[in-house]
Short mmCIF file of C-alpha atoms in Angstrom, two decimals:
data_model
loop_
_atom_site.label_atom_id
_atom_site.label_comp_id
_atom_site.label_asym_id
_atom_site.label_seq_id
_atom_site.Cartn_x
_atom_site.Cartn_y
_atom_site.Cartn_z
CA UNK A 1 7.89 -96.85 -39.33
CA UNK A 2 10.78 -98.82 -38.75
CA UNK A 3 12.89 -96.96 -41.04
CA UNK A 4 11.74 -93.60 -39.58
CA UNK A 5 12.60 -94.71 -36.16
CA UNK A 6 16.33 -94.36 -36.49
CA UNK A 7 16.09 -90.96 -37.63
CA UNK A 8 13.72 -90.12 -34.42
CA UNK A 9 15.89 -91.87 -32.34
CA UNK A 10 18.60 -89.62 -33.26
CA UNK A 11 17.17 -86.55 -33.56
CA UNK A 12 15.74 -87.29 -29.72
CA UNK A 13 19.99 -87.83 -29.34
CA UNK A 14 21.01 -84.51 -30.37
CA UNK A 15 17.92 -82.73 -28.33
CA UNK A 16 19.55 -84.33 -24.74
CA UNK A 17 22.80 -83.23 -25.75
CA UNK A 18 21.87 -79.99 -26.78
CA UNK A 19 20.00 -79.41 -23.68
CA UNK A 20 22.62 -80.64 -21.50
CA UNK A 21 25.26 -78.06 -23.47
CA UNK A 22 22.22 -75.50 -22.64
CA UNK A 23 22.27 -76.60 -18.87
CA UNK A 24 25.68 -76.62 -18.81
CA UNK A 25 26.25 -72.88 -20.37
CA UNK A 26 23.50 -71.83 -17.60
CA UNK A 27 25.19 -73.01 -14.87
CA UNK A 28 28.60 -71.73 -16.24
CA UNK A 29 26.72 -68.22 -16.23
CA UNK A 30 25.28 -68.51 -13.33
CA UNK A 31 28.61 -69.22 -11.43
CA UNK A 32 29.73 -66.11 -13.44
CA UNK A 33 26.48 -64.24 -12.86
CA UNK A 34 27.40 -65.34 -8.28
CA UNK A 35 30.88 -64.67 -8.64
CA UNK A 36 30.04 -60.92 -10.33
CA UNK A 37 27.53 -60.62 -7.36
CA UNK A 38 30.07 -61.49 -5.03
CA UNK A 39 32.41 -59.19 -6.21
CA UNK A 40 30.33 -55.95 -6.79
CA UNK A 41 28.95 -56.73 -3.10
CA UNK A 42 32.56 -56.69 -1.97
CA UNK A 43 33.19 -53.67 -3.99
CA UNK A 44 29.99 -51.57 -2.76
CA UNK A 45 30.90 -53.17 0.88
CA UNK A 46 34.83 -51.55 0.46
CA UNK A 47 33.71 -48.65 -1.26
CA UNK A 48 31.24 -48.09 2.00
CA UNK A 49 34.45 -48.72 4.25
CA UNK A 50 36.16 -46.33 2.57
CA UNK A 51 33.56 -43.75 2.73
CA UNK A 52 32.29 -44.18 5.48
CA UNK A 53 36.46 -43.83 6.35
CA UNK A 54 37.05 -40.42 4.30
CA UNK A 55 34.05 -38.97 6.52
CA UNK A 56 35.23 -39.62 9.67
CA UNK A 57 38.52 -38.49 8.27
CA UNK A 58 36.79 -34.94 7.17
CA UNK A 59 34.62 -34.56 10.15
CA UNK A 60 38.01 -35.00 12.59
CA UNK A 61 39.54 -32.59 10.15
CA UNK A 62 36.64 -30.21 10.40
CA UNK A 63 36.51 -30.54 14.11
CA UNK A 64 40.79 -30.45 14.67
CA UNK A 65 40.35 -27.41 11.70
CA UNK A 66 37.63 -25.78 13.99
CA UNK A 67 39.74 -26.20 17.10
CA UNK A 68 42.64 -24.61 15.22
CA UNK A 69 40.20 -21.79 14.36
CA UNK A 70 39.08 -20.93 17.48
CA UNK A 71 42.22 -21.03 19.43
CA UNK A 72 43.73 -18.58 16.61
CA UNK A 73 40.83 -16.68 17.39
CA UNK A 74 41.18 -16.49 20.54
CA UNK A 75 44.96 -15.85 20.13
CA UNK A 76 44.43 -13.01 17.90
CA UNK A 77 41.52 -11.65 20.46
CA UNK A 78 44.38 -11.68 22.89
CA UNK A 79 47.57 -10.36 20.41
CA UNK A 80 44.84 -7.23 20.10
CA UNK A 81 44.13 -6.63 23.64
CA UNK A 82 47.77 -7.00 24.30
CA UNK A 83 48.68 -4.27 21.28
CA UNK A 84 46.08 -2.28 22.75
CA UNK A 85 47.23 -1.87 25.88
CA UNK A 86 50.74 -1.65 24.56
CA UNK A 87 49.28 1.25 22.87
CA UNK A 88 48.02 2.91 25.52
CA UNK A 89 51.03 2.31 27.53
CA UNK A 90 53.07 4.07 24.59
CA UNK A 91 51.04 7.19 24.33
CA UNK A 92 50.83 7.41 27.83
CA UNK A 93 54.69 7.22 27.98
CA UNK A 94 55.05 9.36 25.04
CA UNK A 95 52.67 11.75 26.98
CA UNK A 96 55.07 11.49 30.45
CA UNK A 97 58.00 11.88 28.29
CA UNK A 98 56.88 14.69 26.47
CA UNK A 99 55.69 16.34 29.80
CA UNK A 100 59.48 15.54 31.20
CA UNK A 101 61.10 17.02 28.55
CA UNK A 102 59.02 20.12 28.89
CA UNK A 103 59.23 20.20 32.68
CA UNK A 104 63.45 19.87 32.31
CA UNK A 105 63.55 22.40 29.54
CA UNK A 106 61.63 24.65 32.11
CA UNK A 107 64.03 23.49 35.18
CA UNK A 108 66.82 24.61 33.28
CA UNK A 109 66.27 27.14 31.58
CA UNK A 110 64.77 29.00 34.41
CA UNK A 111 68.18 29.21 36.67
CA UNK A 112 69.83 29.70 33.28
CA UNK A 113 68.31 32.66 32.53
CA UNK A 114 68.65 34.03 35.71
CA UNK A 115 72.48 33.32 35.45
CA UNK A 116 72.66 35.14 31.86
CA UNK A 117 71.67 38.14 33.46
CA UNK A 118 73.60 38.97 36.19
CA UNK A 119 76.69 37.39 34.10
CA UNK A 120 75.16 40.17 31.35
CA UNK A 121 75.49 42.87 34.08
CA UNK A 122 78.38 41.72 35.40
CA UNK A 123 79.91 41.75 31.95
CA UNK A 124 78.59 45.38 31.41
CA UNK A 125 80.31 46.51 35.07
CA UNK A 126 83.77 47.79 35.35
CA UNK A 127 86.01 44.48 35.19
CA UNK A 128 89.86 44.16 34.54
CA UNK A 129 90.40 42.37 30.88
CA UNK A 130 91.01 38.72 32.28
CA UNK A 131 87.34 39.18 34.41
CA UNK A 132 86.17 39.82 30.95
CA UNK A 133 87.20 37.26 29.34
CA UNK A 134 86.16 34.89 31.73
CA UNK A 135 82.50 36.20 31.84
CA UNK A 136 82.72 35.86 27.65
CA UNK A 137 83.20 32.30 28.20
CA UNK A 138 80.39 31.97 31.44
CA UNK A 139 77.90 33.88 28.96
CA UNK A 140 78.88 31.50 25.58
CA UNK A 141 78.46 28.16 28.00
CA UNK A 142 75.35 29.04 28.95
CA UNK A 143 74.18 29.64 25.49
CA UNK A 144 75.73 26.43 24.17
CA UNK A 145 73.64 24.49 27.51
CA UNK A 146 70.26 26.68 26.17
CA UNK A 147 70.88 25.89 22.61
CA UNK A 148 71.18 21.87 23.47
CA UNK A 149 68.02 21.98 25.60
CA UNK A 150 66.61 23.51 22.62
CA UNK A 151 67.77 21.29 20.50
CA UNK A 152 66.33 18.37 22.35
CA UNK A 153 63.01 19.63 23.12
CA UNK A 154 62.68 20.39 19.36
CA UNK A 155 63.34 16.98 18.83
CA UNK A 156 61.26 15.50 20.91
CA UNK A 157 58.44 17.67 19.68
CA UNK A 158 59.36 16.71 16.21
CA UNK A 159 59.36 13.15 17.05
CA UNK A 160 56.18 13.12 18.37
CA UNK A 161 54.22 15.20 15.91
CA UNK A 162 53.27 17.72 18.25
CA UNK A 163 55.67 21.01 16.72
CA UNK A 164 53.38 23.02 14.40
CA UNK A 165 54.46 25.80 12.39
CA UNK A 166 52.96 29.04 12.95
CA UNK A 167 52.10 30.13 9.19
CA UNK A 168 51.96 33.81 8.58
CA UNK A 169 52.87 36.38 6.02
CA UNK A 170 56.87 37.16 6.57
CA UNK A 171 59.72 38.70 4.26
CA UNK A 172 62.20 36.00 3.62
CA UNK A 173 64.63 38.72 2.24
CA UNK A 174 64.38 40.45 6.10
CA UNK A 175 64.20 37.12 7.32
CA UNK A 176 67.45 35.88 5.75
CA UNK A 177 69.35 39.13 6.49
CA UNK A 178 68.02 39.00 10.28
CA UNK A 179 69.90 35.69 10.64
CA UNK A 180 73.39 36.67 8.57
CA UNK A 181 73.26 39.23 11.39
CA UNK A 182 73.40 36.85 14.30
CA UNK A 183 75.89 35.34 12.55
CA UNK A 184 78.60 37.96 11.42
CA UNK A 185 80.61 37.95 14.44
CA UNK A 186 81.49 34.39 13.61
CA UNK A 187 82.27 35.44 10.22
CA UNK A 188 84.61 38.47 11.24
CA UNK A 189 86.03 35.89 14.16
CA UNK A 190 87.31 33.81 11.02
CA UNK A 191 87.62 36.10 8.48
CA UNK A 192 85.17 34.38 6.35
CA UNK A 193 83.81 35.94 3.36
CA UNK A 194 80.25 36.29 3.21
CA UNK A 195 78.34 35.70 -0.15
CA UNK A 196 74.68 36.18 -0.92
CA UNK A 197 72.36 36.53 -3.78
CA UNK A 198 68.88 36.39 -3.81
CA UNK A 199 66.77 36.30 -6.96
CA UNK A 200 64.41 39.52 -7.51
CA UNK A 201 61.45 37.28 -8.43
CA UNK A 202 61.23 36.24 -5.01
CA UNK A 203 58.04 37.43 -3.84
CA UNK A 204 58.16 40.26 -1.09
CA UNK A 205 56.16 37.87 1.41
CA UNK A 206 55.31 34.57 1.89
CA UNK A 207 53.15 32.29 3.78
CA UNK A 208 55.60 29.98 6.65
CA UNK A 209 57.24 30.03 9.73
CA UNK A 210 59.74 32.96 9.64
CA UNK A 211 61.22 31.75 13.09
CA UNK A 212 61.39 27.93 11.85
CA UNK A 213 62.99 29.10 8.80
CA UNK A 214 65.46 31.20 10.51
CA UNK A 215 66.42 28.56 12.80
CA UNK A 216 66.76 25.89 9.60
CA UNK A 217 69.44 28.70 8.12
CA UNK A 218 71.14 29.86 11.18
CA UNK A 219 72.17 25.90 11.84
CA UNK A 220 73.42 25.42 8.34
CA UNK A 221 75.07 28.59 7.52
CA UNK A 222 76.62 27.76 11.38
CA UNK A 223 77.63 24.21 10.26
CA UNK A 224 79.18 26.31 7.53
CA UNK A 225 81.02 28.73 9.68
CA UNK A 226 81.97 26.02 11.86
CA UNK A 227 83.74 23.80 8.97
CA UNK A 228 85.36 26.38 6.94
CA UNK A 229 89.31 27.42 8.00
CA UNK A 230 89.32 30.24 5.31
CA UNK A 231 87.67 31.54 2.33
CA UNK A 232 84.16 32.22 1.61
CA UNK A 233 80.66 31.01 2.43
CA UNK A 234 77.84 31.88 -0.36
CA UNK A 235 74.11 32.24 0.68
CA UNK A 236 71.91 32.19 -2.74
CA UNK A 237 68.27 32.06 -3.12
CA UNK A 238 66.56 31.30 -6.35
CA UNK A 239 62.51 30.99 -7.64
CA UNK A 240 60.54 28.90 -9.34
CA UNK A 241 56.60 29.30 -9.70
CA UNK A 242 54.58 26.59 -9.47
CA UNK A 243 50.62 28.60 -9.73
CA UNK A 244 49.17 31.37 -8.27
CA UNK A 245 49.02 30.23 -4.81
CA UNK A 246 52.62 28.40 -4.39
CA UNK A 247 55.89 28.32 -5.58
CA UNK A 248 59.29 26.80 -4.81
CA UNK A 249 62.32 28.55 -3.28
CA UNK A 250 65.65 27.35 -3.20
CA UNK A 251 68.00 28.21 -0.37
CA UNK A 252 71.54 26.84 -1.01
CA UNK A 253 74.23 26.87 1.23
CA UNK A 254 78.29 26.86 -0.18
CA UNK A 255 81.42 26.83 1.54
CA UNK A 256 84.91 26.20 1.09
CA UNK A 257 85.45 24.23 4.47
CA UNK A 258 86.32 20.59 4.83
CA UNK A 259 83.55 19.19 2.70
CA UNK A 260 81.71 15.90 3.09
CA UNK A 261 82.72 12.44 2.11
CA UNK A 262 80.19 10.72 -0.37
CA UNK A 263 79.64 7.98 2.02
CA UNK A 264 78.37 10.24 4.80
CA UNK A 265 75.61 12.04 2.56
CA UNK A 266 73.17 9.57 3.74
CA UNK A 267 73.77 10.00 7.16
CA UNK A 268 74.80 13.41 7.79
CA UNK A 269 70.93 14.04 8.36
CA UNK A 270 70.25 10.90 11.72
CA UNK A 271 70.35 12.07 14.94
CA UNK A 272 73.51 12.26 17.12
CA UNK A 273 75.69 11.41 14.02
CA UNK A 274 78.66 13.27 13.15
CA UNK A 275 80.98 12.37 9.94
CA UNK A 276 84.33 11.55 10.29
CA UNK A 277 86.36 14.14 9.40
CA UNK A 278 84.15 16.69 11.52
CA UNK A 279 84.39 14.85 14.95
CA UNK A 280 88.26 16.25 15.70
CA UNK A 281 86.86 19.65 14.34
CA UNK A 282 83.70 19.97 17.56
CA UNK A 283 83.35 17.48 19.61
CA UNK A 284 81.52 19.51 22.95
CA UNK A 285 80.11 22.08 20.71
CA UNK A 286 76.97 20.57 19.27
CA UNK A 287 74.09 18.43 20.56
CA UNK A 288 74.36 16.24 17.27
CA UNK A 289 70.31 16.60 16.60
CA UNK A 290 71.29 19.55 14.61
CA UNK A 291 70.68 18.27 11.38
CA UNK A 292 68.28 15.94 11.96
CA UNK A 293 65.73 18.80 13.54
CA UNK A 294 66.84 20.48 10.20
CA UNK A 295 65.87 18.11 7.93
CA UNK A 296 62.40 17.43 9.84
CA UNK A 297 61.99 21.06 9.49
CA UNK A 298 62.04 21.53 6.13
CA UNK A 299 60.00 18.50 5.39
CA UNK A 300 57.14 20.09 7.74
CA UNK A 301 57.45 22.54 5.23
CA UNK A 302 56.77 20.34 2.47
CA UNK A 303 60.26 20.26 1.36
CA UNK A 304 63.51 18.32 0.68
CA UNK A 305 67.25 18.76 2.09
CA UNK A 306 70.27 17.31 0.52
#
């Protein structure tokens, strides 16, 4: 027994040591196992902060994003009332205007006619050579005042979409020679030769506007006359079938007058413009819409001018 003892003695040693190296890990981890606990509760309490942070962030965001929303619906609400009453107020000028223009073209050409015919008679009656002349002059004013009011009530109509063409059967070949006719005093006055071919597969009639159509030729064959000092002016009219029902004509216009620069092709065709080296040549003698009702002209009749 006594030489067991020592052994005992010892082993009872190592057993309090070990357990105080136990006790001592445990309380090591549990300072780890608080300090973790600590943490994570600090975490989870931040992470709620910052939640709870982001939504009041998103529901001010929602609500400034809904205030936004209404007032740019209430905005547009408003930006549409105002463009519909703008609207309104348009037509209903474009209505007055058109009216106007009507009422003036009326006005005018009323006492204008009246004045045509007794300068007509008077003309006709036995007058000395300078009485004449001057009623020649009276009787080509009051065309040139007619023809402008023309002019700008066809432009006006144009502008507005209210000139329709009156589609019926018509010979362009009578049609054509019908407006060289008006014309040839102007060509004798300038001793302009007069050109014209027209291609014998043109069809005897077609379906348009024979007065539109002679009003689109007698302006640019008049241009024409108008530009040209001497020489020639060539009317040609060529075919081309597109089916049974259509086909395309081609009306082209030549002269040897003073041309047009490159840089005025493009604008020849706007309202009230006149190129440069035509202003000297008639600068009372045209409304400057001459063109321009030209060009809308032929596009009403589904074509192109150039």
């Amino acid at each position: 027994a006594q030489n067991i003892n020592p052994y005992l003695e010892l082993d009872h040693s190592i057993n309090l040591r070990v357990n105080e190296i136990c006790k001592l890990l445990e309380d090591i981890e549990t300072d780890r196992l608080d300090r973790e606990r600590i943490y994570t509760e600090s975490t989870i309490k931040t992470a709620n902060r910052s939640i709870m942070m982001l939504g009041a962030c998103t529901a001010l965001f929602i609500l400034l994003a809904g205030m936004v929303y209404f007032r740019h619906i209430n905005n547009l609400s408003a930006i549409q009332k105002q463009l519909s009453a703008s609207k309104d107020i348009a037509e209903e000028l474009a209505m007055i205007k058109e009216r106007f223009m009507a009422n003036m073209s009326h006005e005018i050409r009323t006492p204008l006619n009246a004045i045509s015919g007794f300068v007509d008679q008077l003309h006709a009656s036995n007058l000395n050579h300078a009485q004449r002349k001057q009623t020649e002059i009276i009787q080509k004013s009051i065309q040139h005042i007619l023809n402008i009011v023309n002019d700008i009530l066809d432009f006006s109509k144009l502008n507005a979409g209210k000139l329709e063409l009156n589609k019926k059967g018509f010979e362009l070949r009578k049609t054509i020679q019908q407006t060289l006719e008006l014309l040839e005093p102007l060509f004798a006055e300038k001793n302009i030769q007069l050109k014209q071919h027209i291609d014998e597969q043109v069809p005897d009639i077609l379906i348009g506007d024979a007065y539109r159509i002679r009003q689109i030729l007698f302006n640019i064959i008049g241009n024409a006359i108008k530009y040209t000092i001497e020489g020639s002016i060539s009317v040609s009219v060529s075919y081309k079938n597109i089916n049974m029902n259509a086909c395309e004509i081609i009306l082209e216009v030549k002269d040897t007058g003073i041309g047009i620069a490159k840089n005025e092709l493009d604008n020849i065709f706007k309202e009230f413009h006149m190129a440069d080296n035509a202003e000297g040549w008639n600068k009372a003698g045209s409304s400057g819409l001459g063109l321009s009702i030209t060009k809308m002209l032929v596009e009403l009749h589904n074509g192109s001018i150039s």
